[in-house]
């Protein structure tokens, strides 16, 4: 019976999220019937009715337990997410093929969510907040914006249990020796390949590997060591790279080294026995959230130099250094291009991203005594009673909600906005790309990561970044400022703060408009100080105007619905919908004494 209860809960949760995101992305329309009652009418003749609060983002915060399905004059509790997508298929304009694949992703997501629900049974938000970051990530729900965020097409139940983040099962890598001339690689001068090996292998394990290398006549002067995920090896590498394996250009050395724990991103792994050791990011050719989780080869040569350059910016820039902004540097990258697919123009991108690795600094290596690190995604995680980790941290800090948020915004949003305005650097800073460093349960600073496709440059004259590595300029996207600003608007405000502000409204009765008023005050204070030090920054702030009245609505779920699941040469690109009123602009339109009265909801109302 408990399993059936769990099944209903995870279905209701995904259904509520899907309704909310599809209405937000304007793929569906919800009509308000009373103060907090809304209805989505579908062409199939079915309608879904629910209680919700319309947030400042034109996004519905839906009470999942109130969703009812109306059909043929009858109504019943809606707890079947698959049936919802079948009912809405015509409205969503999706083909039968797309719907079938979507239902596949949905089934996998629901199964993973069931595991998480069982895992969190009896675990309070306070319990979770005390866990080490690496262990806590195995409790997290994942991206809130993606309707089906654990699709993992390509995996079955056995792989979910063995390699899924929620299972918290450790994994040991297989190691290959790859002939140097076959690779595209780059590494920091401080991290030679032998030292990278020692980050994953004990001295005894290194010796055992050396013995295997001698038996197979492998010399590290001619070869480079490369870890590979055991599933990736079994299902892709040993077949797709059979030519190189039979020639001896790629040699399987065997299973070696420490045990690693998959993080919430699925393909990034932390060292279980040595938390300060480098994280390892490996390609997994499974379709998850929006794309196949490979590793593009074009960033391998420039990754270490680029992340070192950004760290140097943080060290020499007063606004960043005083805030302690840091970079989880990618110290090495290695990619093995496929000999045939690289010759085919327009071949599916997943075939070009199958074999490689990135080594990245761990957050633990950046923390001093009295500090702890926490993935920003963890703030939103709730226990079975609805209490969130962010509410727990605020409570334990002894600070007011407003003061706690001031620390958060000064440590996270200000550095992101400064990098954008001063250097024309856009970072897609979603909640899995930001690691918070806490002292006494308040946010002290932020660690930034993931520059492989999530760092872009604004076009224009930015002499402050004139020393950027030339290898990075060759591969980084450069777009007009009005596009790059969405790395902050959409990548952070919509993707992170939208959910955080609504959670604090729901749980702590903290008005959304007050939330963005605090953010506006922190950003205005930063702007004032920046212009006082450098008057030219006033022009930059006009170029990157975060206080403009309207922003574009960027939609990710509609991309999958419209593009379907056919193989493509490039990763999916988001669709732009109708404009949104900017909450920062709204927060400055109301008198201070009115802000606390707007968009407030008590925890019992939703």
mmCIF file of N, CA and C in Angstrom, residues 22-146:
data_model
loop_
_atom_site.group_PDB
_atom_site.id
_atom_site.type_symbol
_atom_site.label_atom_id
_atom_site.label_comp_id
_atom_site.label_asym_id
_atom_site.label_seq_id
_atom_site.Cartn_x
_atom_site.Cartn_y
_atom_site.Cartn_z
ATOM 1 N N UNK A 22 4.139 24.201 -18.491
ATOM 2 C CA UNK A 22 3.534 24.331 -19.817
ATOM 3 C C UNK A 22 2.675 25.584 -19.919
ATOM 4 N N UNK A 23 2.024 25.965 -18.827
ATOM 5 C CA UNK A 23 1.285 27.238 -18.828
ATOM 6 C C UNK A 23 2.251 28.409 -18.838
ATOM 7 N N UNK A 24 3.331 28.304 -18.076
ATOM 8 C CA UNK A 24 4.341 29.361 -18.064
ATOM 9 C C UNK A 24 4.948 29.542 -19.462
ATOM 10 N N UNK A 25 5.202 28.436 -20.149
ATOM 11 C CA UNK A 25 5.802 28.507 -21.480
ATOM 12 C C UNK A 25 4.763 28.759 -22.571
ATOM 13 N N UNK A 26 3.508 28.962 -22.162
ATOM 14 C CA UNK A 26 2.402 29.321 -23.060
ATOM 15 C C UNK A 26 2.071 28.224 -24.064
ATOM 16 N N UNK A 27 2.396 26.980 -23.698
ATOM 17 C CA UNK A 27 1.970 25.840 -24.508
ATOM 18 C C UNK A 27 0.537 25.458 -24.154
ATOM 19 N N UNK A 28 0.124 25.747 -22.915
ATOM 20 C CA UNK A 28 -1.246 25.568 -22.454
ATOM 21 C C UNK A 28 -1.712 26.874 -21.823
ATOM 22 N N UNK A 29 -3.019 26.959 -21.618
ATOM 23 C CA UNK A 29 -3.586 28.171 -21.011
ATOM 24 C C UNK A 29 -4.492 27.780 -19.853
ATOM 25 N N UNK A 30 -4.310 28.452 -18.719
ATOM 26 C CA UNK A 30 -5.142 28.201 -17.538
ATOM 27 C C UNK A 30 -6.068 29.389 -17.320
ATOM 28 N N UNK A 31 -7.368 29.100 -17.228
ATOM 29 C CA UNK A 31 -8.339 30.158 -16.954
ATOM 30 C C UNK A 31 -8.645 30.189 -15.455
ATOM 31 N N UNK A 32 -8.654 31.397 -14.900
ATOM 32 C CA UNK A 32 -8.969 31.552 -13.484
ATOM 33 C C UNK A 32 -10.478 31.500 -13.297
ATOM 34 N N UNK A 33 -10.937 30.624 -12.399
ATOM 35 C CA UNK A 33 -12.372 30.455 -12.173
ATOM 36 C C UNK A 33 -12.833 31.111 -10.885
ATOM 37 N N UNK A 34 -11.954 31.224 -9.921
ATOM 38 C CA UNK A 34 -12.237 31.929 -8.675
ATOM 39 C C UNK A 34 -10.900 32.411 -8.135
ATOM 40 N N UNK A 35 -10.882 32.854 -6.881
ATOM 41 C CA UNK A 35 -9.684 33.475 -6.324
ATOM 42 C C UNK A 35 -8.429 32.643 -6.549
ATOM 43 N N UNK A 36 -8.472 31.359 -6.212
ATOM 44 C CA UNK A 36 -7.278 30.516 -6.355
ATOM 45 C C UNK A 36 -7.562 29.243 -7.151
ATOM 46 N N UNK A 37 -8.664 29.221 -7.880
ATOM 47 C CA UNK A 37 -9.019 28.046 -8.664
ATOM 48 C C UNK A 37 -8.783 28.315 -10.146
ATOM 49 N N UNK A 38 -8.094 27.392 -10.799
ATOM 50 C CA UNK A 38 -7.781 27.522 -12.219
ATOM 51 C C UNK A 38 -8.176 26.241 -12.944
ATOM 52 N N UNK A 39 -8.418 26.380 -14.255
ATOM 53 C CA UNK A 39 -8.770 25.210 -15.057
ATOM 54 C C UNK A 39 -8.050 25.283 -16.411
ATOM 55 N N UNK A 40 -7.481 24.150 -16.829
ATOM 56 C CA UNK A 40 -6.890 23.999 -18.151
ATOM 57 C C UNK A 40 -7.816 23.104 -18.959
ATOM 58 N N UNK A 41 -8.417 23.663 -19.994
ATOM 59 C CA UNK A 41 -9.324 22.908 -20.860
ATOM 60 C C UNK A 41 -8.558 22.429 -22.089
ATOM 61 N N UNK A 42 -8.716 21.162 -22.414
ATOM 62 C CA UNK A 42 -7.966 20.549 -23.501
ATOM 63 C C UNK A 42 -8.892 20.176 -24.655
ATOM 64 N N UNK A 43 -8.336 20.089 -25.851
ATOM 65 C CA UNK A 43 -9.119 19.775 -27.037
ATOM 66 C C UNK A 43 -9.671 18.357 -26.996
ATOM 67 N N UNK A 44 -9.093 17.528 -26.173
ATOM 68 C CA UNK A 44 -9.571 16.156 -26.034
ATOM 69 C C UNK A 44 -10.896 16.074 -25.293
ATOM 70 N N UNK A 45 -11.355 17.208 -24.760
ATOM 71 C CA UNK A 45 -12.583 17.227 -23.978
ATOM 72 C C UNK A 45 -12.352 17.073 -22.491
ATOM 73 N N UNK A 46 -11.107 16.807 -22.116
ATOM 74 C CA UNK A 46 -10.737 16.666 -20.712
ATOM 75 C C UNK A 46 -10.279 18.031 -20.193
ATOM 76 N N UNK A 47 -10.531 18.306 -18.927
ATOM 77 C CA UNK A 47 -9.981 19.513 -18.309
ATOM 78 C C UNK A 47 -9.378 19.155 -16.960
ATOM 79 N N UNK A 48 -8.422 19.970 -16.565
ATOM 80 C CA UNK A 48 -7.745 19.777 -15.282
ATOM 81 C C UNK A 48 -7.944 21.041 -14.452
ATOM 82 N N UNK A 49 -8.506 20.850 -13.255
ATOM 83 C CA UNK A 49 -8.794 21.965 -12.353
ATOM 84 C C UNK A 49 -7.917 21.840 -11.117
ATOM 85 N N UNK A 50 -7.474 22.977 -10.582
ATOM 86 C CA UNK A 50 -6.565 22.941 -9.436
ATOM 87 C C UNK A 50 -6.554 24.285 -8.733
ATOM 88 N N UNK A 51 -6.065 24.277 -7.514
ATOM 89 C CA UNK A 51 -5.835 25.503 -6.762
ATOM 90 C C UNK A 51 -4.394 25.942 -6.958
ATOM 91 N N UNK A 52 -4.197 27.228 -7.104
ATOM 92 C CA UNK A 52 -2.850 27.742 -7.351
ATOM 93 C C UNK A 52 -2.775 29.216 -7.006
ATOM 94 N N UNK A 53 -1.559 29.692 -6.839
ATOM 95 C CA UNK A 53 -1.279 31.121 -6.686
ATOM 96 C C UNK A 53 -0.470 31.558 -7.902
ATOM 97 N N UNK A 54 -0.898 32.639 -8.538
ATOM 98 C CA UNK A 54 -0.159 33.183 -9.664
ATOM 99 C C UNK A 54 0.992 34.020 -9.120
ATOM 100 N N UNK A 55 2.206 33.604 -9.429
ATOM 101 C CA UNK A 55 3.380 34.278 -8.873
ATOM 102 C C UNK A 55 3.765 35.491 -9.707
ATOM 103 N N UNK A 56 4.763 36.164 -9.252
ATOM 104 C CA UNK A 56 5.237 37.381 -9.900
ATOM 105 C C UNK A 56 5.815 37.099 -11.292
ATOM 106 N N UNK A 57 6.132 35.818 -11.558
ATOM 107 C CA UNK A 57 6.705 35.399 -12.841
ATOM 108 C C UNK A 57 5.635 34.954 -13.839
ATOM 109 N N UNK A 58 4.368 35.252 -13.578
ATOM 110 C CA UNK A 58 3.298 34.751 -14.436
ATOM 111 C C UNK A 58 3.366 33.225 -14.499
ATOM 112 N N UNK A 59 3.617 32.638 -13.364
ATOM 113 C CA UNK A 59 3.809 31.192 -13.224
ATOM 114 C C UNK A 59 2.959 30.710 -12.059
ATOM 115 N N UNK A 60 2.252 29.614 -12.258
ATOM 116 C CA UNK A 60 1.329 29.119 -11.251
ATOM 117 C C UNK A 60 2.018 28.194 -10.256
ATOM 118 N N UNK A 61 1.876 28.529 -8.998
ATOM 119 C CA UNK A 61 2.347 27.672 -7.915
ATOM 120 C C UNK A 61 1.176 26.780 -7.524
ATOM 121 N N UNK A 62 1.183 25.543 -8.004
ATOM 122 C CA UNK A 62 0.019 24.655 -7.947
ATOM 123 C C UNK A 62 0.073 23.756 -6.715
ATOM 124 N N UNK A 63 -1.059 23.663 -6.040
ATOM 125 C CA UNK A 63 -1.214 22.694 -4.955
ATOM 126 C C UNK A 63 -1.514 21.346 -5.608
ATOM 127 N N UNK A 64 -0.533 20.467 -5.620
ATOM 128 C CA UNK A 64 -0.643 19.218 -6.365
ATOM 129 C C UNK A 64 -1.774 18.319 -5.872
ATOM 130 N N UNK A 65 -2.116 18.425 -4.601
ATOM 131 C CA UNK A 65 -3.161 17.555 -4.053
ATOM 132 C C UNK A 65 -4.560 17.981 -4.453
ATOM 133 N N UNK A 66 -4.691 19.173 -5.048
ATOM 134 C CA UNK A 66 -6.022 19.657 -5.436
ATOM 135 C C UNK A 66 -6.341 19.413 -6.908
ATOM 136 N N UNK A 67 -5.428 18.848 -7.670
ATOM 137 C CA UNK A 67 -5.650 18.690 -9.113
ATOM 138 C C UNK A 67 -6.736 17.641 -9.351
ATOM 139 N N UNK A 68 -7.740 18.040 -10.103
ATOM 140 C CA UNK A 68 -8.828 17.136 -10.459
ATOM 141 C C UNK A 68 -8.970 17.057 -11.971
ATOM 142 N N UNK A 69 -9.304 15.875 -12.441
ATOM 143 C CA UNK A 69 -9.526 15.644 -13.860
ATOM 144 C C UNK A 69 -11.036 15.603 -14.120
ATOM 145 N N UNK A 70 -11.524 16.408 -15.071
ATOM 146 C CA UNK A 70 -12.939 16.460 -15.419
ATOM 147 C C UNK A 70 -13.110 15.866 -16.813
ATOM 148 N N UNK A 71 -14.004 14.890 -16.919
ATOM 149 C CA UNK A 71 -14.256 14.246 -18.208
ATOM 150 C C UNK A 71 -15.679 13.687 -18.238
ATOM 151 N N UNK A 72 -16.405 14.035 -19.310
ATOM 152 C CA UNK A 72 -17.763 13.522 -19.502
ATOM 153 C C UNK A 72 -18.655 13.762 -18.283
ATOM 154 N N UNK A 73 -18.545 14.941 -17.710
ATOM 155 C CA UNK A 73 -19.387 15.309 -16.592
ATOM 156 C C UNK A 73 -18.982 14.723 -15.258
ATOM 157 N N UNK A 74 -17.909 13.978 -15.223
ATOM 158 C CA UNK A 74 -17.431 13.395 -13.976
ATOM 159 C C UNK A 74 -16.072 13.999 -13.619
ATOM 160 N N UNK A 75 -15.766 13.980 -12.344
ATOM 161 C CA UNK A 75 -14.459 14.460 -11.908
ATOM 162 C C UNK A 75 -13.859 13.472 -10.919
ATOM 163 N N UNK A 76 -12.537 13.427 -10.915
ATOM 164 C CA UNK A 76 -11.820 12.555 -9.980
ATOM 165 C C UNK A 76 -10.445 13.140 -9.723
ATOM 166 N N UNK A 77 -9.811 12.690 -8.658
ATOM 167 C CA UNK A 77 -8.456 13.137 -8.334
ATOM 168 C C UNK A 77 -7.514 12.771 -9.474
ATOM 169 N N UNK A 78 -6.730 13.729 -9.915
ATOM 170 C CA UNK A 78 -5.780 13.495 -11.008
ATOM 171 C C UNK A 78 -4.444 13.048 -10.426
ATOM 172 N N UNK A 79 -4.088 11.802 -10.672
ATOM 173 C CA UNK A 79 -2.813 11.286 -10.167
ATOM 174 C C UNK A 79 -2.164 10.357 -11.194
ATOM 175 N N UNK A 80 -2.335 10.722 -12.473
ATOM 176 C CA UNK A 80 -1.764 9.922 -13.556
ATOM 177 C C UNK A 80 -1.117 10.870 -14.564
ATOM 178 N N UNK A 81 0.185 11.099 -14.402
ATOM 179 C CA UNK A 81 0.889 12.057 -15.255
ATOM 180 C C UNK A 81 0.927 11.602 -16.709
ATOM 181 N N UNK A 82 1.042 10.302 -16.929
ATOM 182 C CA UNK A 82 1.063 9.791 -18.311
ATOM 183 C C UNK A 82 -0.242 10.095 -19.025
ATOM 184 N N UNK A 83 -1.346 9.893 -18.341
ATOM 185 C CA UNK A 83 -2.648 10.167 -18.944
ATOM 186 C C UNK A 83 -2.799 11.642 -19.280
ATOM 187 N N UNK A 84 -2.237 12.502 -18.437
ATOM 188 C CA UNK A 84 -2.300 13.939 -18.725
ATOM 189 C C UNK A 84 -1.662 14.256 -20.068
ATOM 190 N N UNK A 85 -0.479 13.722 -20.333
ATOM 191 C CA UNK A 85 0.195 14.032 -21.595
ATOM 192 C C UNK A 85 -0.570 13.466 -22.796
ATOM 193 N N UNK A 86 -1.214 12.319 -22.623
ATOM 194 C CA UNK A 86 -2.057 11.782 -23.685
ATOM 195 C C UNK A 86 -3.244 12.707 -23.924
ATOM 196 N N UNK A 87 -3.863 13.168 -22.839
ATOM 197 C CA UNK A 87 -4.997 14.085 -22.944
ATOM 198 C C UNK A 87 -4.606 15.400 -23.620
ATOM 199 N N UNK A 88 -3.387 15.868 -23.367
ATOM 200 C CA UNK A 88 -2.950 17.194 -23.837
ATOM 201 C C UNK A 88 -2.188 17.136 -25.152
ATOM 202 N N UNK A 89 -2.035 15.967 -25.753
ATOM 203 C CA UNK A 89 -1.168 15.814 -26.931
ATOM 204 C C UNK A 89 -1.559 16.738 -28.073
ATOM 205 N N UNK A 90 -2.864 16.855 -28.342
ATOM 206 C CA UNK A 90 -3.294 17.706 -29.453
ATOM 207 C C UNK A 90 -2.995 19.171 -29.167
ATOM 208 N N UNK A 91 -3.225 19.607 -27.944
ATOM 209 C CA UNK A 91 -2.936 21.000 -27.563
ATOM 210 C C UNK A 91 -1.432 21.284 -27.635
ATOM 211 N N UNK A 92 -0.636 20.298 -27.284
ATOM 212 C CA UNK A 92 0.825 20.472 -27.290
ATOM 213 C C UNK A 92 1.426 20.282 -28.669
ATOM 214 N N UNK A 93 0.597 19.852 -29.630
ATOM 215 C CA UNK A 93 1.015 19.689 -31.025
ATOM 216 C C UNK A 93 2.195 18.720 -31.147
ATOM 217 N N UNK A 94 2.081 17.598 -30.455
ATOM 218 C CA UNK A 94 3.166 16.620 -30.505
ATOM 219 C C UNK A 94 2.723 15.391 -31.293
ATOM 220 N N UNK A 95 3.674 14.827 -31.996
ATOM 221 C CA UNK A 95 3.393 13.640 -32.794
ATOM 222 C C UNK A 95 3.304 12.417 -31.885
ATOM 223 N N UNK A 96 2.780 11.327 -32.445
ATOM 224 C CA UNK A 96 2.696 10.084 -31.685
ATOM 225 C C UNK A 96 4.092 9.597 -31.297
ATOM 226 N N UNK A 97 5.059 9.781 -32.191
ATOM 227 C CA UNK A 97 6.435 9.368 -31.893
ATOM 228 C C UNK A 97 7.003 10.156 -30.726
ATOM 229 N N UNK A 98 6.796 11.479 -30.759
ATOM 230 C CA UNK A 98 7.290 12.317 -29.660
ATOM 231 C C UNK A 98 6.598 11.953 -28.357
ATOM 232 N N UNK A 99 5.295 11.732 -28.417
ATOM 233 C CA UNK A 99 4.552 11.370 -27.213
ATOM 234 C C UNK A 99 5.046 10.046 -26.648
ATOM 235 N N UNK A 100 5.288 9.081 -27.513
ATOM 236 C CA UNK A 100 5.791 7.795 -27.036
ATOM 237 C C UNK A 100 7.116 7.928 -26.312
ATOM 238 N N UNK A 101 8.035 8.706 -26.871
ATOM 239 C CA UNK A 101 9.333 8.910 -26.230
ATOM 240 C C UNK A 101 9.210 9.723 -24.944
ATOM 241 N N UNK A 102 8.294 10.693 -24.956
ATOM 242 C CA UNK A 102 8.060 11.481 -23.745
ATOM 243 C C UNK A 102 7.547 10.590 -22.622
ATOM 244 N N UNK A 103 6.631 9.674 -22.953
ATOM 245 C CA UNK A 103 6.121 8.747 -21.942
ATOM 246 C C UNK A 103 7.222 7.833 -21.429
ATOM 247 N N UNK A 104 8.181 7.497 -22.288
ATOM 248 C CA UNK A 104 9.344 6.714 -21.864
ATOM 249 C C UNK A 104 10.149 7.500 -20.829
ATOM 250 N N UNK A 105 10.460 8.741 -21.147
ATOM 251 C CA UNK A 105 11.193 9.597 -20.204
ATOM 252 C C UNK A 105 10.421 9.769 -18.900
ATOM 253 N N UNK A 106 9.110 9.937 -19.039
ATOM 254 C CA UNK A 106 8.270 10.133 -17.859
ATOM 255 C C UNK A 106 8.302 8.906 -16.954
ATOM 256 N N UNK A 107 8.194 7.719 -17.534
ATOM 257 C CA UNK A 107 8.229 6.484 -16.738
ATOM 258 C C UNK A 107 9.532 6.371 -15.963
ATOM 259 N N UNK A 108 10.630 6.681 -16.619
ATOM 260 C CA UNK A 108 11.928 6.636 -15.945
ATOM 261 C C UNK A 108 12.004 7.667 -14.820
ATOM 262 N N UNK A 109 11.487 8.864 -15.083
ATOM 263 C CA UNK A 109 11.510 9.919 -14.064
ATOM 264 C C UNK A 109 10.691 9.521 -12.848
ATOM 265 N N UNK A 110 9.509 8.974 -13.083
ATOM 266 C CA UNK A 110 8.651 8.562 -11.976
ATOM 267 C C UNK A 110 9.306 7.464 -11.150
ATOM 268 N N UNK A 111 9.979 6.522 -11.813
ATOM 269 C CA UNK A 111 10.648 5.448 -11.084
ATOM 270 C C UNK A 111 11.770 6.003 -10.202
ATOM 271 N N UNK A 112 12.548 6.956 -10.730
ATOM 272 C CA UNK A 112 13.614 7.572 -9.938
ATOM 273 C C UNK A 112 13.034 8.387 -8.794
ATOM 274 N N UNK A 113 11.944 9.098 -9.051
ATOM 275 C CA UNK A 113 11.304 9.888 -7.998
ATOM 276 C C UNK A 113 10.754 8.997 -6.883
ATOM 277 N N UNK A 114 10.293 7.816 -7.240
ATOM 278 C CA UNK A 114 9.845 6.851 -6.228
ATOM 279 C C UNK A 114 10.995 6.486 -5.295
ATOM 280 N N UNK A 115 12.158 6.233 -5.883
ATOM 281 C CA UNK A 115 13.339 5.894 -5.082
ATOM 282 C C UNK A 115 13.690 7.035 -4.130
ATOM 283 N N UNK A 116 13.618 8.272 -4.633
ATOM 284 C CA UNK A 116 13.937 9.425 -3.795
ATOM 285 C C UNK A 116 12.932 9.581 -2.663
ATOM 286 N N UNK A 117 11.661 9.356 -2.953
ATOM 287 C CA UNK A 117 10.635 9.485 -1.930
ATOM 288 C C UNK A 117 10.874 8.478 -0.807
ATOM 289 N N UNK A 118 11.209 7.259 -1.185
ATOM 290 C CA UNK A 118 11.508 6.232 -0.187
ATOM 291 C C UNK A 118 12.775 6.579 0.588
ATOM 292 N N UNK A 119 13.760 7.118 -0.123
ATOM 293 C CA UNK A 119 15.038 7.456 0.490
ATOM 294 C C UNK A 119 14.879 8.551 1.545
ATOM 295 N N UNK A 120 13.969 9.497 1.280
ATOM 296 C CA UNK A 120 13.781 10.620 2.196
ATOM 297 C C UNK A 120 12.759 10.329 3.294
ATOM 298 N N UNK A 121 12.193 9.129 3.305
ATOM 299 C CA UNK A 121 11.213 8.755 4.326
ATOM 300 C C UNK A 121 11.805 8.949 5.724
ATOM 301 N N UNK A 122 11.159 9.753 6.552
ATOM 302 C CA UNK A 122 11.626 9.995 7.913
ATOM 303 C C UNK A 122 12.811 10.931 8.021
ATOM 304 N N UNK A 123 13.249 11.472 6.894
ATOM 305 C CA UNK A 123 14.403 12.387 6.898
ATOM 306 C C UNK A 123 13.884 13.823 6.834
ATOM 307 N N UNK A 124 14.175 14.613 7.855
ATOM 308 C CA UNK A 124 13.688 15.986 7.894
ATOM 309 C C UNK A 124 14.616 16.914 7.121
ATOM 310 N N UNK A 125 14.133 18.113 6.849
ATOM 311 C CA UNK A 125 14.971 19.119 6.186
ATOM 312 C C UNK A 125 16.203 19.419 7.019
ATOM 313 N N UNK A 126 16.052 19.410 8.346
ATOM 314 C CA UNK A 126 17.194 19.640 9.225
ATOM 315 C C UNK A 126 18.211 18.511 9.086
ATOM 316 N N UNK A 127 17.721 17.271 8.975
ATOM 317 C CA UNK A 127 18.628 16.134 8.766
ATOM 318 C C UNK A 127 19.403 16.299 7.461
ATOM 319 N N UNK A 128 18.681 16.639 6.409
ATOM 320 C CA UNK A 128 19.340 16.785 5.106
ATOM 321 C C UNK A 128 20.345 17.938 5.112
ATOM 322 N N UNK A 129 19.987 19.030 5.790
ATOM 323 C CA UNK A 129 20.875 20.196 5.829
ATOM 324 C C UNK A 129 22.189 19.898 6.536
ATOM 325 N N UNK A 130 22.210 18.852 7.350
ATOM 326 C CA UNK A 130 23.435 18.486 8.066
ATOM 327 C C UNK A 130 24.342 17.552 7.261
ATOM 328 N N UNK A 131 23.818 17.004 6.166
ATOM 329 C CA UNK A 131 24.604 16.073 5.362
ATOM 330 C C UNK A 131 25.711 16.805 4.616
ATOM 331 N N UNK A 132 26.790 16.082 4.355
ATOM 332 C CA UNK A 132 27.830 16.624 3.477
ATOM 333 C C UNK A 132 27.242 16.824 2.092
ATOM 334 N N UNK A 133 27.716 17.829 1.393
ATOM 335 C CA UNK A 133 27.194 18.194 0.082
ATOM 336 C C UNK A 133 27.128 16.991 -0.854
ATOM 337 N N UNK A 134 28.195 16.189 -0.875
ATOM 338 C CA UNK A 134 28.254 15.056 -1.799
ATOM 339 C C UNK A 134 27.145 14.045 -1.513
ATOM 340 N N UNK A 135 26.871 13.782 -0.224
ATOM 341 C CA UNK A 135 25.804 12.850 0.129
ATOM 342 C C UNK A 135 24.422 13.474 -0.083
ATOM 343 N N UNK A 136 24.313 14.766 0.212
ATOM 344 C CA UNK A 136 23.031 15.450 0.067
ATOM 345 C C UNK A 136 22.550 15.439 -1.384
ATOM 346 N N UNK A 137 23.470 15.511 -2.320
ATOM 347 C CA UNK A 137 23.071 15.551 -3.728
ATOM 348 C C UNK A 137 22.289 14.297 -4.139
ATOM 349 N N UNK A 138 22.497 13.206 -3.434
ATOM 350 C CA UNK A 138 21.768 11.963 -3.735
ATOM 351 C C UNK A 138 20.328 12.002 -3.227
ATOM 352 N N UNK A 139 19.942 13.088 -2.531
ATOM 353 C CA UNK A 139 18.581 13.254 -2.019
ATOM 354 C C UNK A 139 17.778 14.261 -2.840
ATOM 355 N N UNK A 140 18.413 14.912 -3.813
ATOM 356 C CA UNK A 140 17.785 16.059 -4.470
ATOM 357 C C UNK A 140 16.886 15.660 -5.630
ATOM 358 N N UNK A 141 15.831 16.449 -5.818
ATOM 359 C CA UNK A 141 14.866 16.182 -6.885
ATOM 360 C C UNK A 141 15.397 16.498 -8.273
ATOM 361 N N UNK A 142 16.383 17.376 -8.390
ATOM 362 C CA UNK A 142 16.923 17.730 -9.698
ATOM 363 C C UNK A 142 16.296 18.986 -10.260
ATOM 364 N N UNK A 143 16.574 19.253 -11.535
ATOM 365 C CA UNK A 143 16.142 20.495 -12.180
ATOM 366 C C UNK A 143 14.635 20.698 -12.033
ATOM 367 N N UNK A 144 14.194 21.815 -11.439
ATOM 368 C CA UNK A 144 12.751 22.045 -11.279
ATOM 369 C C UNK A 144 12.069 22.493 -12.564
ATOM 370 N N UNK A 145 12.835 22.996 -13.519
ATOM 371 C CA UNK A 145 12.236 23.563 -14.738
ATOM 372 C C UNK A 145 11.889 22.495 -15.771
ATOM 373 N N UNK A 146 12.641 21.396 -15.789
ATOM 374 C CA UNK A 146 12.402 20.334 -16.764
ATOM 375 C C UNK A 146 11.278 19.424 -16.263
#
